[in-house]
Short mmCIF file of C-alpha atoms in Angstrom, two decimals:
data_model
loop_
_atom_site.label_atom_id
_atom_site.label_comp_id
_atom_site.label_asym_id
_atom_site.label_seq_id
_atom_site.Cartn_x
_atom_site.Cartn_y
_atom_site.Cartn_z
CA MET T 14 71.17 105.28 94.75
CA SER T 15 74.38 105.25 96.78
CA GLU T 16 76.86 102.54 95.89
CA TRP T 17 77.18 101.77 99.61
CA ASN T 18 73.46 101.08 100.16
CA GLY T 19 72.88 97.59 101.48
CA ILE T 20 76.53 96.71 102.02
CA SER T 21 76.54 97.12 105.81
CA GLU T 22 73.33 95.10 105.99
CA PHE T 23 74.74 92.36 103.74
CA VAL T 24 77.98 92.12 105.73
CA ALA T 25 76.05 91.89 109.01
CA VAL T 26 73.87 89.08 107.63
CA ALA T 27 76.92 87.24 106.28
CA GLU T 28 78.78 87.52 109.59
CA THR T 29 75.84 86.44 111.72
CA ALA T 30 74.22 84.02 109.22
CA SER T 31 70.91 85.50 110.27
CA PHE T 32 68.69 88.38 109.20
CA THR T 33 67.34 88.62 112.74
CA ALA T 34 70.79 88.80 114.33
CA ALA T 35 71.90 91.33 111.70
CA ALA T 36 68.87 93.48 112.43
CA LYS T 37 69.65 93.37 116.14
CA ARG T 38 73.29 94.32 115.54
CA LEU T 39 72.42 97.27 113.30
CA ARG T 40 69.33 98.25 115.32
CA LEU T 41 67.07 97.99 112.28
CA SER T 42 64.01 95.92 111.52
CA VAL T 43 64.32 92.55 109.82
CA ALA T 44 62.20 93.91 106.99
CA GLN T 45 64.63 96.80 106.44
CA ILE T 46 67.60 94.44 106.37
CA SER T 47 65.83 92.15 103.90
CA ARG T 48 64.85 95.03 101.60
CA GLN T 49 68.36 96.47 101.55
CA VAL T 50 69.98 93.11 100.77
CA ALA T 51 67.42 92.35 98.06
CA SER T 52 68.02 95.77 96.53
CA LEU T 53 71.77 95.17 96.59
CA GLU T 54 71.36 91.82 94.83
CA ALA T 55 69.14 93.42 92.22
CA ARG T 56 71.69 96.18 91.59
CA LEU T 57 74.54 93.66 91.29
CA LYS T 58 72.36 91.25 89.28
CA VAL T 59 73.66 88.31 91.29
CA LYS T 60 72.40 86.20 94.20
CA LEU T 61 74.53 86.78 97.29
CA LEU T 62 72.71 84.65 99.86
CA TYR T 63 70.93 81.33 100.05
CA ARG T 64 67.87 81.76 102.27
CA THR T 65 66.01 78.88 103.94
CA THR T 66 63.64 78.77 106.88
CA ARG T 67 66.49 77.58 109.11
CA LYS T 68 69.64 79.35 107.97
CA VAL T 69 71.29 81.85 105.68
CA ALA T 70 74.43 80.96 103.70
CA LEU T 71 76.65 82.76 101.22
CA THR T 72 76.61 81.85 97.55
CA GLU T 73 79.95 81.58 95.75
CA ALA T 74 79.51 85.14 94.47
CA GLY T 75 78.39 86.22 97.92
CA ALA T 76 81.54 84.82 99.52
CA VAL T 77 83.74 86.78 97.10
CA TYR T 78 81.72 89.96 97.59
CA PHE T 79 81.71 89.56 101.38
CA ARG T 80 85.49 89.21 101.49
CA HIS T 81 85.93 92.50 99.66
CA CYS T 82 83.11 94.35 101.42
CA SER T 83 84.14 93.41 104.94
CA HIS T 84 87.66 94.60 104.19
CA ALA T 85 86.33 97.85 102.70
CA LEU T 86 84.12 98.53 105.72
CA GLU T 87 87.05 97.92 108.04
CA GLY T 88 89.04 100.40 105.95
CA LEU T 89 86.30 103.01 106.32
CA LEU T 90 86.32 102.54 110.08
CA ASP T 91 90.09 102.94 110.14
CA ALA T 92 89.82 106.11 108.05
CA GLU T 93 87.26 107.60 110.43
CA ARG T 94 89.41 106.72 113.42
CA ALA T 95 92.49 108.21 111.78
CA VAL T 96 91.01 111.56 110.78
CA SER T 97 88.96 112.07 113.93
CA ASP T 98 91.68 110.74 116.24
CA LEU T 99 89.14 108.69 118.13
CA GLN T 100 91.63 106.09 119.24
CA ALA T 101 94.81 106.55 121.19
CA THR T 102 95.85 102.93 120.65
CA PRO T 103 95.41 100.54 117.70
CA GLN T 104 92.27 98.44 117.66
CA GLY T 105 90.46 96.06 115.34
CA LYS T 106 91.65 93.05 113.36
CA ILE T 107 94.86 92.65 111.34
CA LYS T 108 95.12 89.91 108.74
CA LEU T 109 98.66 89.20 107.64
CA THR T 110 100.81 86.58 105.95
CA ALA T 111 104.51 85.67 106.11
CA PRO T 112 106.83 82.88 104.92
CA ILE T 113 106.64 79.79 107.13
CA THR T 114 110.09 79.49 108.69
CA PHE T 115 110.88 83.21 108.82
CA GLY T 116 107.40 83.77 110.22
CA GLU T 117 107.94 81.21 112.97
CA GLU T 118 111.48 82.40 113.75
CA ARG T 119 111.21 86.18 113.49
CA VAL T 120 107.76 87.52 112.66
CA MET T 121 105.35 85.83 115.07
CA PRO T 122 107.43 86.39 118.23
CA LEU T 123 107.35 90.13 117.43
CA ILE T 124 103.64 89.97 116.59
CA ASN T 125 103.00 88.31 119.94
CA ASP T 126 104.97 91.04 121.73
CA PHE T 127 103.00 93.68 119.84
CA MET T 128 99.69 92.02 120.75
CA ALA T 129 100.66 92.02 124.43
CA LEU T 130 101.10 95.79 124.19
CA ASN T 131 97.80 96.29 122.32
CA PRO T 132 94.97 94.38 124.00
CA GLN T 133 92.32 95.88 121.70
CA LEU T 134 93.81 94.22 118.62
CA GLU T 135 93.02 90.88 116.99
CA VAL T 136 95.38 89.15 114.57
CA GLU T 137 94.94 86.43 111.97
CA CYS T 138 98.21 85.20 110.47
CA LEU T 139 98.78 82.74 107.63
CA LEU T 140 102.30 81.35 107.44
CA SER T 141 102.79 80.13 103.88
CA ASN T 142 105.52 80.01 101.27
CA GLN T 143 102.89 80.58 98.58
CA LEU T 144 102.52 84.19 97.41
CA VAL T 145 98.91 84.94 98.31
CA ASP T 146 96.95 87.63 96.50
CA ILE T 147 96.91 90.35 99.16
CA LEU T 148 93.96 92.27 97.75
CA ALA T 149 91.82 89.37 96.56
CA ASP T 150 92.28 87.41 99.81
CA GLY T 151 91.68 90.41 102.04
CA TYR T 152 95.10 90.72 103.70
CA ASP T 153 96.16 93.92 105.44
CA LEU T 154 99.85 93.12 105.39
CA ALA T 155 102.37 90.66 103.94
CA ILE T 156 105.97 90.06 104.97
CA ARG T 157 108.06 89.29 101.90
CA LEU T 158 111.74 88.39 101.42
CA GLY T 159 114.06 89.37 98.61
CA HIS T 160 113.17 91.07 95.34
CA LEU T 161 109.67 92.57 95.10
CA GLN T 162 107.69 92.41 91.89
CA ASP T 163 104.32 93.86 92.85
CA SER T 164 104.49 97.63 92.28
CA SER T 165 100.82 98.18 93.16
CA MET T 166 101.58 97.91 96.88
CA ILE T 167 103.34 100.09 99.39
CA ALA T 168 106.61 98.48 100.48
CA ARG T 169 108.61 99.36 103.57
CA LYS T 170 111.97 97.77 104.27
CA LEU T 171 112.05 96.23 107.73
CA SER T 172 115.49 94.64 107.71
CA ALA T 173 117.81 92.63 105.47
CA ARG T 174 119.35 89.18 105.25
CA ARG T 175 122.38 87.50 103.69
CA ARG T 176 123.11 83.90 102.84
CA HIS T 177 126.13 82.35 104.52
CA VAL T 178 128.13 79.30 103.52
CA CYS T 179 129.49 77.64 106.65
CA ALA T 180 130.57 74.39 108.22
CA ALA T 181 131.55 73.01 111.60
CA PRO T 182 135.23 73.26 112.71
CA ASP T 183 135.35 69.45 112.66
CA TYR T 184 134.42 69.35 108.97
CA ILE T 185 136.91 72.12 108.13
CA SER T 186 139.72 70.31 109.95
CA ARG T 187 139.06 67.14 107.93
CA PHE T 188 138.30 68.54 104.48
CA GLY T 189 139.58 72.12 104.47
CA VAL T 190 137.92 75.35 103.38
CA PRO T 191 136.71 75.90 99.78
CA HIS T 192 138.34 79.06 98.40
CA THR T 193 136.37 79.32 95.13
CA VAL T 194 132.88 78.23 94.13
CA SER T 195 134.42 75.79 91.64
CA GLU T 196 135.83 73.83 94.59
CA LEU T 197 132.36 72.99 95.90
CA ASP T 198 132.18 69.84 93.77
CA GLN T 199 135.06 68.51 95.90
CA HIS T 200 133.03 68.99 99.10
CA GLU T 201 130.07 67.40 100.81
CA CYS T 202 127.26 69.93 100.43
CA LEU T 203 124.08 69.79 102.50
CA VAL T 204 121.47 70.49 99.85
CA GLY T 205 118.22 72.42 100.27
CA GLY T 206 115.03 72.04 98.30
CA SER T 207 116.22 73.74 95.12
CA GLY T 208 119.59 72.00 94.78
CA TYR T 209 121.30 75.28 93.91
CA TRP T 210 123.40 77.78 95.88
CA ARG T 211 123.60 81.44 94.96
CA PHE T 212 126.77 83.54 94.65
CA MET T 213 128.25 86.68 93.09
CA GLU T 214 131.25 86.07 90.85
CA SER T 215 132.97 88.84 88.83
CA GLY T 216 130.00 91.10 89.59
CA LYS T 217 127.43 88.66 88.22
CA ALA T 218 124.89 86.52 90.04
CA ARG T 219 125.46 82.78 89.69
CA SER T 220 123.45 79.74 90.73
CA ILE T 221 125.69 76.73 91.38
CA LYS T 222 124.25 73.22 91.47
CA VAL T 223 125.57 71.40 94.52
CA SER T 224 125.34 67.81 95.66
CA GLY T 225 125.86 65.70 98.72
CA ARG T 226 124.55 62.76 100.73
CA ILE T 227 121.87 64.80 102.47
CA GLN T 228 119.12 66.82 100.81
CA CYS T 229 116.24 68.34 102.79
CA ASN T 230 113.88 71.28 102.40
CA SER T 231 114.27 72.18 106.09
CA ALA T 232 117.02 74.67 106.88
CA TYR T 233 116.90 73.66 110.55
CA ALA T 234 117.63 70.05 109.60
CA LEU T 235 120.55 71.13 107.42
CA VAL T 236 121.97 73.34 110.18
CA ASP T 237 121.81 70.37 112.55
CA ALA T 238 123.68 68.25 110.00
CA ALA T 239 126.32 70.96 109.57
CA LEU T 240 126.80 71.25 113.34
CA LYS T 241 127.47 67.48 113.37
CA GLY T 242 130.26 67.89 110.82
CA LEU T 243 128.40 66.35 107.88
CA GLY T 244 129.09 69.07 105.34
CA LEU T 245 128.77 72.66 104.15
CA ILE T 246 125.48 74.59 104.17
CA GLN T 247 124.23 77.79 102.59
CA VAL T 248 121.33 79.34 104.53
CA PRO T 249 120.10 82.83 105.49
CA ASP T 250 121.93 84.46 108.37
CA TYR T 251 119.16 84.20 110.95
CA TYR T 252 119.52 80.41 110.98
CA VAL T 253 123.21 80.42 111.83
CA GLN T 254 124.24 83.79 113.29
CA ASP T 255 124.24 82.53 116.88
CA HIS T 256 126.21 79.41 115.92
CA ILE T 257 128.76 81.58 114.09
CA LYS T 258 129.12 83.92 117.08
CA GLN T 259 129.67 80.93 119.37
CA GLY T 260 132.22 79.38 117.01
CA ARG T 261 130.14 76.27 116.36
CA LEU T 262 130.09 77.12 112.64
CA LEU T 263 132.79 78.79 110.52
CA MET T 264 132.02 80.89 107.43
CA ALA T 265 133.45 80.22 103.97
CA LEU T 266 133.37 81.81 100.51
CA ASP T 267 132.64 85.29 101.92
CA PHE T 268 134.22 86.85 98.83
CA TYR T 269 131.43 85.34 96.70
CA GLN T 270 128.58 86.32 99.00
CA GLU T 271 125.52 87.88 97.37
CA PRO T 272 124.46 91.40 98.36
CA GLU T 273 121.94 91.52 101.17
CA GLU T 274 118.25 90.99 100.37
CA GLY T 275 115.49 93.14 101.76
CA ILE T 276 112.88 91.99 104.26
CA TRP T 277 109.72 93.94 103.45
CA ALA T 278 106.33 94.86 104.81
CA LEU T 279 103.94 95.00 101.87
CA TYR T 280 100.45 96.47 102.12
CA PRO T 281 97.75 98.01 99.91
CA PHE T 282 97.58 101.78 99.42
CA ASN T 283 94.23 101.93 101.21
CA ARG T 284 95.87 100.66 104.41
CA GLN T 285 98.51 103.37 104.69
CA LEU T 286 96.33 105.58 106.90
CA SER T 287 95.25 102.72 109.15
CA PRO T 288 96.58 103.38 112.67
CA LYS T 289 96.82 99.66 113.46
CA ILE T 290 98.82 98.87 110.31
CA LYS T 291 101.13 101.85 110.77
CA SER T 292 101.75 100.93 114.41
CA LEU T 293 102.51 97.31 113.60
CA VAL T 294 104.83 98.12 110.69
CA ASP T 295 106.66 100.71 112.83
CA TYR T 296 107.05 98.10 115.58
CA LEU T 297 108.39 95.46 113.18
CA ALA T 298 110.83 97.92 111.61
CA GLU T 299 112.14 98.97 115.02
CA HIS T 300 112.59 95.50 116.46
CA MET T 301 113.36 93.35 113.44
CA GLY T 302 116.33 95.47 112.44
#
């Protein structure tokens, strides 16, 4: 018996919540659909569906199996499209995740531009600062910042970022510029969620605990406070680069700046041949840089 027997039928039933609708979609009889799903459950030795006279619902095991199977079937379709060159443009659904603020600021505007160019695509995006399990949760793509730990994925560098320490000219005129990290305890620091700032000193990475009257886990709120002369901030460059160019913020402690961090597209090995994933990652790499 083929390991794939019954999977298409099960996925169709799960997506439509109906044996009749699944049979119509696959152009099979309801009896055939029912036999294939029952055979699949027997082979797996687990119940995948709750069946009543009114509806069909996934069991807990069925929900897990459906998540993996639907992703696998989509991968098979992508493979067929890739090798037979059946599509000139990307099509299908892309499920991706990215950090919240970076996703709002940089990723989603590019995704929206990409979607406008590819009307046959669908996208589902989760913006979260939690590291989701890409494989287990059925994601095609994740945007990650900084050091990567998961070696089981393909990683492509899209761009890079640096953290800048800066303050408004008004603050600098009143309190001066810190010249060493040890001088930070003499300054009003606008503190993020962690309470620490990161630097390189004598070739070694250092985390310095900072303090001040304002602490907030929103970089936008801290930038606003800095622009109003309330203190020094340390945030990634994309929050402040326009303010620095316009002279609204002045940089400090450049000598102690950490090396740049990578901004990465991370995706499973089985997605590397997918035309839609390749097109999106190419687009992000071109425009994010």
